[in-house]
């Protein structure tokens, strides 16, 4: 279970003795309307076993028919990753027994992937660019889900029985596999996270997937191995699964590095195995042993005909590719006149899409950036969630910004409105109304407050009348206090001077 | 004996559509026949009396109301091999592992039959998952050959062939992976056709070997087979390997062939299909059939297809490999037999116990062979090599069809063998498919038409006629011409020489 500290080596010592090698396998569930090989819907979260038919249940006699929209998405992903698109490729059967797989084989691709040999450039937080090679992207179908009941961990070990939901069985998946990533040293965990982030942004821009790691529509398996400094022969790798957030990607890689280093430093051998990442402890534990159990007996799927995308079709799909995230960042930097540092802050905060959407909703780039990169990023950090997961929309942020620009809210009040939205109190206008946060813009109410404050501090009033304009600050403060901060301080100051000018 | 059960499908259809006899009467006659003799023959695993009569009534209603009938075979009864999924009707594939499984959906073939108004009487016995050449591998007991009840009716589609020879149905559906339509037809004196691969939808046909399986028509005459072929054939979007092309004009070809003129036609006799495994009486009957074709004006030449010798071993790698994967789904998790569910067994143990109990010896043998052949390190030597042989066999066919219009051979090397004779010798059993397997590997059409009786044992012999892909009309024409000449020579339909079963039965 939980690893004791003796099981891992200090990170600096790991790096002094070993070079890490990474290989990342990302599974992306496509957001097609229907499954890979049948007409069942793919919507997430339906009642168990309500989105199934003879084909995706693997009933005797049922046959698959390829979903053309999924092939189209696969080709677009391949093109966006700079891959070659196969002129001719086939599906293959990957044979293994597991209750959540209706046919006990997965229809996948083996030695003939639809896309191969591409790359993805990543920018790390300090601006360093790392190129990651893409080995292949291939099409396959998802499995069903097992729910293990009665065990402590929700895993199959110790469970009393298991429930099966086949709604997910047959949902189109694209598996994207990197070439071995070497030479990253201490930054390996960071590179792993940056890769998944960059891939997620790319897939989102393509509009092919929800890319929700929390719902499993983007899943990352992290292969990690170590080789002693100075050698070039890869060590035995482990494959860590159940890595369900960007942060977990980074933690899982780092943990495996320190665990493997401890094993190797102690004279032990790394077992080629699947490992399971535990979010709560940040450690991995052994799963299936690979070398003993897995001979998938791949062979070409005889129930499907080969896929041969014509050059015209591929070019037509290439023309549909949207602006890539890195191109977009360049354009945004120019449009919004950002310094390199400002852009990097924006990117590192994961705020590009949100700021752009906020600008689209009417805010200025500076207002939008200020909200997302400063105030809301802090909030996300506090909550330990991704910025995009905060319960506030770009349109709501833009509305708050507009109210500030119109003088209806002060910055302080605006933050209270945002807090209200985050607390689930509704739209900004509703929060303003419910909390009574609007700036007091009724001059007659302000005159009364000003007169009252001047009367309460006659000596200060005299000073102002005598020309000491800076003394007005004390009266402003008193008025603001009296109006509970809901007055526009600038207007209050104008009114004080007006009253004292008389 | 009833005239209705001894009529051809074409004759019955004409009478039903003209209102001379009702489909219900015809259906009842066949159900009665099944009731009277199936205890002896055991062609059927399930008889759907109510469903059949209801389907027949619908056709009668159409006729009575003057509505056009659904198809040229509307109202005619048929026996369906128990490998096709039928909604609401048990489908076992001859296996214990699917005992009591009732599919929630219809195979495309079943749906087409229903849409055509064909009356499905029930489901016929078969070797388990279509693996076998004698129907002895059925988990539900042997089917007996109406020509000699101590002999096998062929396999895997022995229930379908026996039902025709026993006059329990004028039409049947079979599936042919290595000869499972043609060899049963041959040994029961009936007609069986394996269409071009992709010519008849496989949707709902429980897979044995996906790249070889092909459903097809079975009947007592060539014309009846052609009529049924046109009902079940054609493109199906639910089967990716289905051919998007019109069904070849086989009914017209059968009618044209019946005129008996084969002038201008070149017939190739495959040189490789003879030798030590061939029964003398079979060779003699085949030679006479070839002479008959010559007599009809055909030009007969000898053709060599050298790679056909490798067809059997290649087949016994490809078919088991695919079956090892296709049959993996029978794991007790979702449907079918479930063994070992108590005692806290794991899912893996339940799967293993169920498969141990649910599969017969031949199925297990093939699953193991196929698992081995696909294993890493062996794949290239076995599955890979077998695929190369497959390509060479296709080329042999292409070369041959560059020279001749059709190829002919005996359908199977021997007449019906005795029940039990080959059960302990799998290779001897496999040799029953020596002549039929090449067409499966190449995906080309082939059919068996009765070619008289063997002079050494008096049992039926089959003439196999093979054609290029999607050229089924050629073989139907040749078969129909030969059939007419044969009936003339024998003084009537050969099938009428089947012994009276009521006498044979208790």
PDB file of N, CA, C and O in Angstrom, chain B residues 21 149 189 200-201 243 289 297 361 370 440:
ATOM      1  N   UNK B  21     -53.934 -23.856 -52.783  1.00  0.00           N
ATOM      2  CA  UNK B  21     -53.706 -24.462 -51.482  1.00  0.00           C
ATOM      3  C   UNK B  21     -53.251 -23.339 -50.561  1.00  0.00           C
ATOM      4  O   UNK B  21     -52.663 -22.357 -51.024  1.00  0.00           O
ATOM      5  N   UNK B 149     -30.169 -44.625 -42.177  1.00  0.00           N
ATOM      6  CA  UNK B 149     -30.213 -44.017 -40.846  1.00  0.00           C
ATOM      7  C   UNK B 149     -28.977 -44.321 -39.997  1.00  0.00           C
ATOM      8  O   UNK B 149     -28.785 -43.706 -38.954  1.00  0.00           O
ATOM      9  N   UNK B 189     -28.038 -36.174 -51.308  1.00  0.00           N
ATOM     10  CA  UNK B 189     -28.694 -36.078 -52.608  1.00  0.00           C
ATOM     11  C   UNK B 189     -29.517 -34.811 -52.776  1.00  0.00           C
ATOM     12  O   UNK B 189     -30.546 -34.793 -53.445  1.00  0.00           O
ATOM     13  N   UNK B 200     -24.147 -13.014 -49.169  1.00  0.00           N
ATOM     14  CA  UNK B 200     -25.258 -13.129 -48.226  1.00  0.00           C
ATOM     15  C   UNK B 200     -24.752 -12.588 -46.884  1.00  0.00           C
ATOM     16  O   UNK B 200     -23.661 -12.953 -46.432  1.00  0.00           O
ATOM     17  N   UNK B 201     -25.527 -11.715 -46.269  1.00  0.00           N
ATOM     18  CA  UNK B 201     -25.075 -11.048 -45.039  1.00  0.00           C
ATOM     19  C   UNK B 201     -24.739 -12.048 -43.933  1.00  0.00           C
ATOM     20  O   UNK B 201     -25.459 -13.019 -43.711  1.00  0.00           O
ATOM     21  N   UNK B 243     -21.013  -7.501 -49.987  1.00  0.00           N
ATOM     22  CA  UNK B 243     -20.690  -6.878 -51.280  1.00  0.00           C
ATOM     23  C   UNK B 243     -21.823  -5.953 -51.716  1.00  0.00           C
ATOM     24  O   UNK B 243     -22.983  -6.350 -51.722  1.00  0.00           O
ATOM     25  N   UNK B 289     -20.972 -37.795 -64.743  1.00  0.00           N
ATOM     26  CA  UNK B 289     -21.528 -36.439 -64.757  1.00  0.00           C
ATOM     27  C   UNK B 289     -20.789 -35.576 -65.769  1.00  0.00           C
ATOM     28  O   UNK B 289     -21.400 -34.781 -66.504  1.00  0.00           O
ATOM     29  N   UNK B 297     -23.210 -30.366 -74.650  1.00  0.00           N
ATOM     30  CA  UNK B 297     -22.546 -29.419 -75.551  1.00  0.00           C
ATOM     31  C   UNK B 297     -21.359 -28.701 -74.950  1.00  0.00           C
ATOM     32  O   UNK B 297     -20.702 -27.907 -75.623  1.00  0.00           O
ATOM     33  N   UNK B 361     -15.480 -31.419 -27.475  1.00  0.00           N
ATOM     34  CA  UNK B 361     -14.067 -31.719 -27.720  1.00  0.00           C
ATOM     35  C   UNK B 361     -13.529 -31.061 -28.990  1.00  0.00           C
ATOM     36  O   UNK B 361     -12.413 -30.545 -29.008  1.00  0.00           O
ATOM     37  N   UNK B 370      -5.954 -22.781 -32.598  1.00  0.00           N
ATOM     38  CA  UNK B 370      -5.960 -21.397 -33.047  1.00  0.00           C
ATOM     39  C   UNK B 370      -5.214 -20.481 -32.092  1.00  0.00           C
ATOM     40  O   UNK B 370      -4.489 -19.574 -32.519  1.00  0.00           O
ATOM     41  N   UNK B 440     -13.796 -21.640 -50.294  1.00  0.00           N
ATOM     42  CA  UNK B 440     -13.924 -20.805 -49.095  1.00  0.00           C
ATOM     43  C   UNK B 440     -12.709 -19.903 -48.946  1.00  0.00           C
ATOM     44  O   UNK B 440     -12.828 -18.716 -48.639  1.00  0.00           O
TER      45      UNK B 440
END
